[in-house]
PDB file of N, CA and C in Angstrom:
ATOM      1  N   MET A  51       0.959  -1.324  -0.353  1.00  0.00           N
ATOM      2  CA  MET A  51       0.104  -0.084   0.265  1.00  0.00           C
ATOM      3  C   MET A  51       1.240   1.099   0.236  1.00  0.00           C
ATOM      4  N   ILE A  52       1.943   1.618   1.125  1.00  0.00           N
ATOM      5  CA  ILE A  52       2.810   2.386   1.048  1.00  0.00           C
ATOM      6  C   ILE A  52       3.644   2.565  -0.502  1.00  0.00           C
ATOM      7  N   LYS A  53       3.767   1.799  -1.260  1.00  0.00           N
ATOM      8  CA  LYS A  53       4.772   1.688  -2.658  1.00  0.00           C
ATOM      9  C   LYS A  53       4.321   2.133  -3.754  1.00  0.00           C
ATOM     10  N   ASP A  54       2.935   2.622  -3.406  1.00  0.00           N
ATOM     11  CA  ASP A  54       1.613   3.292  -4.415  1.00  0.00           C
ATOM     12  C   ASP A  54       0.949   4.512  -4.231  1.00  0.00           C
ATOM     13  N   LEU A  55       1.284   5.056  -2.350  1.00  0.00           N
ATOM     14  CA  LEU A  55       1.238   5.898  -1.768  1.00  0.00           C
ATOM     15  C   LEU A  55       2.476   7.141  -2.274  1.00  0.00           C
ATOM     16  N   ARG A  56       4.157   6.398  -2.504  1.00  0.00           N
ATOM     17  CA  ARG A  56       4.492   6.775  -2.928  1.00  0.00           C
ATOM     18  C   ARG A  56       4.334   7.379  -4.424  1.00  0.00           C
ATOM     19  N   GLY A  57       4.194   7.355  -5.285  1.00  0.00           N
ATOM     20  CA  GLY A  57       4.078   7.521  -6.661  1.00  0.00           C
ATOM     21  C   GLY A  57       3.060   8.917  -6.663  1.00  0.00           C
ATOM     22  N   TYR A  58       3.135   9.349  -5.332  1.00  0.00           N
ATOM     23  CA  TYR A  58       1.582  10.407  -5.894  1.00  0.00           C
ATOM     24  C   TYR A  58       2.426  11.748  -5.472  1.00  0.00           C
ATOM     25  N   GLU A  59       1.752  12.660  -6.239  1.00  0.00           N
ATOM     26  CA  GLU A  59       3.225  13.852  -6.234  1.00  0.00           C
ATOM     27  C   GLU A  59       2.770  14.652  -4.659  1.00  0.00           C
ATOM     28  N   THR A  60       3.077  15.311  -4.033  1.00  0.00           N
ATOM     29  CA  THR A  60       3.513  15.826  -2.876  1.00  0.00           C
ATOM     30  C   THR A  60       1.880  16.507  -2.100  1.00  0.00           C
ATOM     31  N   GLN A  61       1.896  17.264  -3.691  1.00  0.00           N
ATOM     32  CA  GLN A  61       0.524  18.410  -3.046  1.00  0.00           C
ATOM     33  C   GLN A  61      -0.575  16.940  -2.681  1.00  0.00           C
ATOM     34  N   GLU A  62      -0.359  16.309  -3.533  1.00  0.00           N
ATOM     35  CA  GLU A  62      -2.280  15.579  -3.483  1.00  0.00           C
ATOM     36  C   GLU A  62      -1.094  14.512  -2.488  1.00  0.00           C
ATOM     37  N   VAL A  63      -0.365  13.636  -2.475  1.00  0.00           N
ATOM     38  CA  VAL A  63      -0.029  13.800  -0.719  1.00  0.00           C
ATOM     39  C   VAL A  63      -0.921  14.018   0.980  1.00  0.00           C
ATOM     40  N   LYS A  64      -0.740  15.558   0.430  1.00  0.00           N
ATOM     41  CA  LYS A  64      -1.117  16.955   1.366  1.00  0.00           C
ATOM     42  C   LYS A  64      -2.176  16.605   1.817  1.00  0.00           C
ATOM     43  N   ASN A  65      -3.054  16.366   0.170  1.00  0.00           N
ATOM     44  CA  ASN A  65      -4.367  16.168   0.220  1.00  0.00           C
ATOM     45  C   ASN A  65      -5.386  15.488   0.573  1.00  0.00           C
ATOM     46  N   MET A  66      -4.650  13.997   0.196  1.00  0.00           N
ATOM     47  CA  MET A  66      -4.297  13.336   1.090  1.00  0.00           C
ATOM     48  C   MET A  66      -5.472  13.250   2.566  1.00  0.00           C
ATOM     49  N   ILE A  67      -4.259  13.362   3.057  1.00  0.00           N
ATOM     50  CA  ILE A  67      -3.762  13.506   4.775  1.00  0.00           C
ATOM     51  C   ILE A  67      -5.030  14.516   4.823  1.00  0.00           C
ATOM     52  N   ILE A  68      -5.489  15.436   4.450  1.00  0.00           N
ATOM     53  CA  ILE A  68      -6.598  16.578   5.169  1.00  0.00           C
ATOM     54  C   ILE A  68      -7.584  16.402   4.346  1.00  0.00           C
ATOM     55  N   LYS A  69      -7.888  15.217   3.723  1.00  0.00           N
ATOM     56  CA  LYS A  69      -9.239  14.426   3.729  1.00  0.00           C
ATOM     57  C   LYS A  69      -9.491  13.037   4.766  1.00  0.00           C
ATOM     58  N   LEU A  70      -8.699  12.321   4.927  1.00  0.00           N
ATOM     59  CA  LEU A  70      -8.466  11.381   5.829  1.00  0.00           C
ATOM     60  C   LEU A  70      -8.745  11.506   7.243  1.00  0.00           C
ATOM     61  N   LYS A  71      -7.964  13.122   7.110  1.00  0.00           N
ATOM     62  CA  LYS A  71      -8.210  13.876   8.996  1.00  0.00           C
ATOM     63  C   LYS A  71      -9.668  14.161   8.554  1.00  0.00           C
ATOM     64  N   ALA A  72     -10.168  14.287   8.149  1.00  0.00           N
ATOM     65  CA  ALA A  72     -11.396  14.746   7.829  1.00  0.00           C
ATOM     66  C   ALA A  72     -12.502  14.035   8.131  1.00  0.00           C
ATOM     67  N   LYS A  73     -12.596  12.810   7.364  1.00  0.00           N
ATOM     68  CA  LYS A  73     -12.911  11.250   7.546  1.00  0.00           C
ATOM     69  C   LYS A  73     -12.853  11.002   8.790  1.00  0.00           C
ATOM     70  N   LEU A  74     -11.295  11.007   9.116  1.00  0.00           N
ATOM     71  CA  LEU A  74     -11.923  10.479  10.732  1.00  0.00           C
ATOM     72  C   LEU A  74     -12.623  10.832  11.803  1.00  0.00           C
ATOM     73  N   LEU A  75     -12.810  12.490  11.294  1.00  0.00           N
ATOM     74  CA  LEU A  75     -13.683  13.412  12.588  1.00  0.00           C
ATOM     75  C   LEU A  75     -14.708  12.538  12.326  1.00  0.00           C
ATOM     76  N   GLU A  76     -15.238  13.204  10.871  1.00  0.00           N
ATOM     77  CA  GLU A  76     -16.636  12.506  10.930  1.00  0.00           C
ATOM     78  C   GLU A  76     -17.372  11.049  10.936  1.00  0.00           C
ATOM     79  N   ASN A  77     -16.528   9.929  10.696  1.00  0.00           N
ATOM     80  CA  ASN A  77     -16.334   8.923  11.607  1.00  0.00           C
ATOM     81  C   ASN A  77     -16.429   8.987  13.408  1.00  0.00           C
ATOM     82  N   ARG A  78     -15.747   9.797  13.911  1.00  0.00           N
ATOM     83  CA  ARG A  78     -16.161   9.949  15.646  1.00  0.00           C
ATOM     84  C   ARG A  78     -17.937  10.228  15.319  1.00  0.00           C
ATOM     85  N   PHE A  79     -17.970  11.351  14.600  1.00  0.00           N
ATOM     86  CA  PHE A  79     -19.346  11.331  15.101  1.00  0.00           C
ATOM     87  C   PHE A  79     -20.233  10.954  14.841  1.00  0.00           C
ATOM     88  N   LYS A  80     -19.653  10.140  13.818  1.00  0.00           N
ATOM     89  CA  LYS A  80     -20.733   8.184  12.875  1.00  0.00           C
ATOM     90  C   LYS A  80     -20.855   7.827  14.531  1.00  0.00           C
ATOM     91  N   LEU A  81     -19.713   7.251  15.109  1.00  0.00           N
ATOM     92  CA  LEU A  81     -19.290   6.336  16.504  1.00  0.00           C
ATOM     93  C   LEU A  81     -20.643   6.690  17.409  1.00  0.00           C
ATOM     94  N   VAL A  82     -20.344   8.036  17.367  1.00  0.00           N
ATOM     95  CA  VAL A  82     -20.716   8.323  19.270  1.00  0.00           C
ATOM     96  C   VAL A  82     -22.083   8.819  18.905  1.00  0.00           C
ATOM     97  N   GLN A  83     -23.313   8.540  17.365  1.00  0.00           N
ATOM     98  CA  GLN A  83     -24.655   8.705  16.918  1.00  0.00           C
ATOM     99  C   GLN A  83     -24.753   6.980  16.955  1.00  0.00           C
ATOM    100  N   GLY A  84     -23.767   6.017  16.173  1.00  0.00           N
ATOM    101  CA  GLY A  84     -24.441   4.972  17.204  1.00  0.00           C
ATOM    102  C   GLY A  84     -24.184   4.173  15.064  1.00  0.00           C
ATOM    103  N   GLU A  85     -24.040   4.993  14.142  1.00  0.00           N
ATOM    104  CA  GLU A  85     -24.441   4.815  13.063  1.00  0.00           C
ATOM    105  C   GLU A  85     -22.904   3.864  12.191  1.00  0.00           C
ATOM    106  N   LEU A  86     -21.972   4.059  13.359  1.00  0.00           N
ATOM    107  CA  LEU A  86     -20.554   3.144  13.008  1.00  0.00           C
ATOM    108  C   LEU A  86     -20.283   2.371  13.807  1.00  0.00           C
ATOM    109  N   THR A  87     -20.588   0.815  12.756  1.00  0.00           N
ATOM    110  CA  THR A  87     -20.301  -0.031  13.288  1.00  0.00           C
ATOM    111  C   THR A  87     -18.997  -0.362  12.860  1.00  0.00           C
ATOM    112  N   ASN A  88     -18.663  -0.783  12.451  1.00  0.00           N
ATOM    113  CA  ASN A  88     -17.016  -1.220  11.562  1.00  0.00           C
ATOM    114  C   ASN A  88     -16.506   0.055  12.217  1.00  0.00           C
ATOM    115  N   THR A  89     -15.582  -0.351  13.567  1.00  0.00           N
ATOM    116  CA  THR A  89     -14.223   0.256  14.164  1.00  0.00           C
ATOM    117  C   THR A  89     -13.031   0.113  14.248  1.00  0.00           C
ATOM    118  N   ALA A  90     -12.649  -0.252  12.428  1.00  0.00           N
ATOM    119  CA  ALA A  90     -11.321  -0.818  12.252  1.00  0.00           C
ATOM    120  C   ALA A  90     -11.397  -0.135  11.592  1.00  0.00           C
ATOM    121  N   ILE A  91     -12.538   0.836  11.261  1.00  0.00           N
ATOM    122  CA  ILE A  91     -11.961   1.852  10.517  1.00  0.00           C
ATOM    123  C   ILE A  91     -11.038   3.114  11.175  1.00  0.00           C
ATOM    124  N   PHE A  92     -10.988   3.341  12.412  1.00  0.00           N
ATOM    125  CA  PHE A  92     -10.816   3.746  13.071  1.00  0.00           C
ATOM    126  C   PHE A  92      -8.826   4.502  12.781  1.00  0.00           C
ATOM    127  N   LYS A  93      -8.283   2.595  12.908  1.00  0.00           N
ATOM    128  CA  LYS A  93      -7.168   1.845  12.873  1.00  0.00           C
ATOM    129  C   LYS A  93      -6.451   2.052  10.913  1.00  0.00           C
ATOM    130  N   GLU A  94      -7.152   1.849  10.459  1.00  0.00           N
ATOM    131  CA  GLU A  94      -6.846   1.291   8.930  1.00  0.00           C
ATOM    132  C   GLU A  94      -6.535   2.979   8.588  1.00  0.00           C
ATOM    133  N   THR A  95      -7.419   4.033   8.933  1.00  0.00           N
ATOM    134  CA  THR A  95      -7.550   5.880   8.296  1.00  0.00           C
ATOM    135  C   THR A  95      -6.618   6.122   9.114  1.00  0.00           C
ATOM    136  N   ARG A  96      -5.892   5.959  10.487  1.00  0.00           N
ATOM    137  CA  ARG A  96      -4.904   6.505  10.891  1.00  0.00           C
ATOM    138  C   ARG A  96      -3.596   5.698  10.237  1.00  0.00           C
ATOM    139  N   ARG A  97      -3.285   4.566   9.856  1.00  0.00           N
ATOM    140  CA  ARG A  97      -2.510   3.818   9.704  1.00  0.00           C
ATOM    141  C   ARG A  97      -2.024   4.758   8.155  1.00  0.00           C
ATOM    142  N   THR A  98      -3.495   4.858   7.532  1.00  0.00           N
ATOM    143  CA  THR A  98      -2.519   5.384   5.894  1.00  0.00           C
ATOM    144  C   THR A  98      -2.430   6.659   6.835  1.00  0.00           C
ATOM    145  N   ILE A  99      -2.871   7.833   7.243  1.00  0.00           N
ATOM    146  CA  ILE A  99      -2.002   9.341   7.991  1.00  0.00           C
ATOM    147  C   ILE A  99      -1.528   8.606   7.904  1.00  0.00           C
ATOM    148  N   ALA A 100      -0.560   7.747   9.058  1.00  0.00           N
ATOM    149  CA  ALA A 100       0.819   7.394   9.091  1.00  0.00           C
ATOM    150  C   ALA A 100       2.020   7.265   8.309  1.00  0.00           C
ATOM    151  N   GLN A 101       1.573   7.347   7.420  1.00  0.00           N
ATOM    152  CA  GLN A 101       2.052   6.294   6.378  1.00  0.00           C
ATOM    153  C   GLN A 101       2.356   7.868   5.307  1.00  0.00           C
ATOM    154  N   LEU A 102       0.934   8.788   4.801  1.00  0.00           N
ATOM    155  CA  LEU A 102       1.559   9.693   3.888  1.00  0.00           C
ATOM    156  C   LEU A 102       2.165  10.457   5.188  1.00  0.00           C
ATOM    157  N   LEU A 103       1.890  10.844   5.845  1.00  0.00           N
ATOM    158  CA  LEU A 103       3.253  11.586   7.124  1.00  0.00           C
ATOM    159  C   LEU A 103       4.341  11.256   6.749  1.00  0.00           C
ATOM    160  N   THR A 104       4.823  10.134   7.090  1.00  0.00           N
ATOM    161  CA  THR A 104       6.425   9.571   6.837  1.00  0.00           C
ATOM    162  C   THR A 104       6.319   9.888   5.533  1.00  0.00           C
ATOM    163  N   ILE A 105       5.698   9.642   4.637  1.00  0.00           N
ATOM    164  CA  ILE A 105       6.280   9.616   3.175  1.00  0.00           C
ATOM    165  C   ILE A 105       6.462  11.680   3.061  1.00  0.00           C
ATOM    166  N   LEU A 106       6.206  12.184   3.656  1.00  0.00           N
ATOM    167  CA  LEU A 106       6.112  13.885   3.433  1.00  0.00           C
ATOM    168  C   LEU A 106       7.797  14.044   4.283  1.00  0.00           C
ATOM    169  N   ARG A 107       7.745  13.296   5.207  1.00  0.00           N
ATOM    170  CA  ARG A 107       9.379  13.450   6.048  1.00  0.00           C
ATOM    171  C   ARG A 107      10.171  12.987   5.469  1.00  0.00           C
ATOM    172  N   GLU A 108      10.139  11.834   4.535  1.00  0.00           N
ATOM    173  CA  GLU A 108      10.747  11.650   4.012  1.00  0.00           C
ATOM    174  C   GLU A 108      11.289  12.493   2.773  1.00  0.00           C
ATOM    175  N   ARG A 109      10.606  12.894   1.972  1.00  0.00           N
ATOM    176  CA  ARG A 109      10.850  14.067   1.205  1.00  0.00           C
ATOM    177  C   ARG A 109      11.713  15.770   1.903  1.00  0.00           C
ATOM    178  N   ASN A 110      11.089  15.431   2.245  1.00  0.00           N
ATOM    179  CA  ASN A 110      11.209  17.106   2.954  1.00  0.00           C
ATOM    180  C   ASN A 110      13.228  16.677   3.421  1.00  0.00           C
ATOM    181  N   GLU A 111      13.234  15.565   3.858  1.00  0.00           N
ATOM    182  CA  GLU A 111      14.810  15.082   3.990  1.00  0.00           C
ATOM    183  C   GLU A 111      15.629  15.106   3.362  1.00  0.00           C
ATOM    184  N   LYS A 112      15.471  14.028   1.460  1.00  0.00           N
ATOM    185  CA  LYS A 112      15.434  14.501   0.538  1.00  0.00           C
ATOM    186  C   LYS A 112      16.045  15.741   0.229  1.00  0.00           C
ATOM    187  N   LEU A 113      14.988  16.443   0.269  1.00  0.00           N
ATOM    188  CA  LEU A 113      15.647  17.634  -0.518  1.00  0.00           C
ATOM    189  C   LEU A 113      15.998  19.157   0.400  1.00  0.00           C
ATOM    190  N   THR A 114      15.944  18.540   1.708  1.00  0.00           N
ATOM    191  CA  THR A 114      17.061  19.314   2.942  1.00  0.00           C
ATOM    192  C   THR A 114      18.763  18.842   2.568  1.00  0.00           C
ATOM    193  N   ALA A 115      18.425  17.494   2.528  1.00  0.00           N
ATOM    194  CA  ALA A 115      20.190  16.762   2.260  1.00  0.00           C
ATOM    195  C   ALA A 115      20.788  17.084   0.536  1.00  0.00           C
ATOM    196  N   LYS A 116      19.713  17.202  -0.054  1.00  0.00           N
ATOM    197  CA  LYS A 116      20.154  17.763  -1.507  1.00  0.00           C
ATOM    198  C   LYS A 116      20.644  19.442  -1.662  1.00  0.00           C
ATOM    199  N   ASP A 117      19.740  19.957  -1.033  1.00  0.00           N
ATOM    200  CA  ASP A 117      19.904  21.471  -0.622  1.00  0.00           C
ATOM    201  C   ASP A 117      21.331  22.046  -0.003  1.00  0.00           C
ATOM    202  N   TRP A 118      21.634  20.783   0.909  1.00  0.00           N
ATOM    203  CA  TRP A 118      22.852  21.120   1.937  1.00  0.00           C
ATOM    204  C   TRP A 118      23.533  20.544   1.011  1.00  0.00           C
ATOM    205  N   GLN A 119      23.301  19.995  -0.040  1.00  0.00           N
ATOM    206  CA  GLN A 119      24.557  19.816  -0.972  1.00  0.00           C
ATOM    207  C   GLN A 119      24.592  20.698  -1.996  1.00  0.00           C
ATOM    208  N   HIS A 120      23.878  21.176  -2.283  1.00  0.00           N
ATOM    209  CA  HIS A 120      23.919  22.108  -3.252  1.00  0.00           C
ATOM    210  C   HIS A 120      24.789  23.558  -2.501  1.00  0.00           C
ATOM    211  N   TYR A 121      24.387  23.516  -1.321  1.00  0.00           N
ATOM    212  CA  TYR A 121      25.166  24.699  -0.533  1.00  0.00           C
ATOM    213  C   TYR A 121      26.396  24.201  -0.471  1.00  0.00           C
ATOM    214  N   LYS A 122      27.071  23.292  -0.029  1.00  0.00           N
ATOM    215  CA  LYS A 122      28.314  23.106   0.815  1.00  0.00           C
ATOM    216  C   LYS A 122      29.538  22.818  -1.452  1.00  0.00           C
ATOM    217  N   GLU A 123      28.228  22.715  -2.191  1.00  0.00           N
ATOM    218  CA  GLU A 123      29.557  22.626  -3.641  1.00  0.00           C
ATOM    219  C   GLU A 123      29.307  24.258  -3.773  1.00  0.00           C
ATOM    220  N   ILE A 124      28.222  25.248  -3.483  1.00  0.00           N
ATOM    221  CA  ILE A 124      28.906  26.549  -3.850  1.00  0.00           C
ATOM    222  C   ILE A 124      29.708  27.426  -3.133  1.00  0.00           C
ATOM    223  N   SER A 125      29.460  26.925  -1.554  1.00  0.00           N
ATOM    224  CA  SER A 125      30.735  27.636  -0.584  1.00  0.00           C
ATOM    225  C   SER A 125      32.158  27.209  -1.178  1.00  0.00           C
ATOM    226  N   ASP A 126      32.023  25.305  -1.432  1.00  0.00           N
ATOM    227  CA  ASP A 126      33.143  25.144  -1.601  1.00  0.00           C
ATOM    228  C   ASP A 126      34.288  25.858  -3.296  1.00  0.00           C
ATOM    229  N   LYS A 127      33.427  26.275  -4.397  1.00  0.00           N
ATOM    230  CA  LYS A 127      33.363  27.426  -5.098  1.00  0.00           C
ATOM    231  C   LYS A 127      34.448  28.393  -4.938  1.00  0.00           C
ATOM    232  N   LYS A 128      33.371  29.478  -3.970  1.00  0.00           N
ATOM    233  CA  LYS A 128      34.146  30.633  -3.030  1.00  0.00           C
ATOM    234  C   LYS A 128      35.424  30.481  -3.171  1.00  0.00           C
ATOM    235  N   GLU A 129      35.831  29.382  -2.258  1.00  0.00           N
ATOM    236  CA  GLU A 129      36.871  29.277  -1.696  1.00  0.00           C
ATOM    237  C   GLU A 129      37.634  28.945  -2.332  1.00  0.00           C
TER     238      GLU A 129
END
């Protein structure tokens, strides 16, 4: 599942996180009202959100490392 999620663009991943958090809140209301019978959906939704957040964190680290390498190359040229 996470391999499929890695194929999405960063903005799409952010939008998916927002939608899933809204879905999680909506399901909480349904649970309180007694309309929701499958409580396993909470675990699945939280897991998917965590996977998406992990993907974002990994991309930011890669971007930061790339920026750091670029900065290092520029500073080496100045010397």
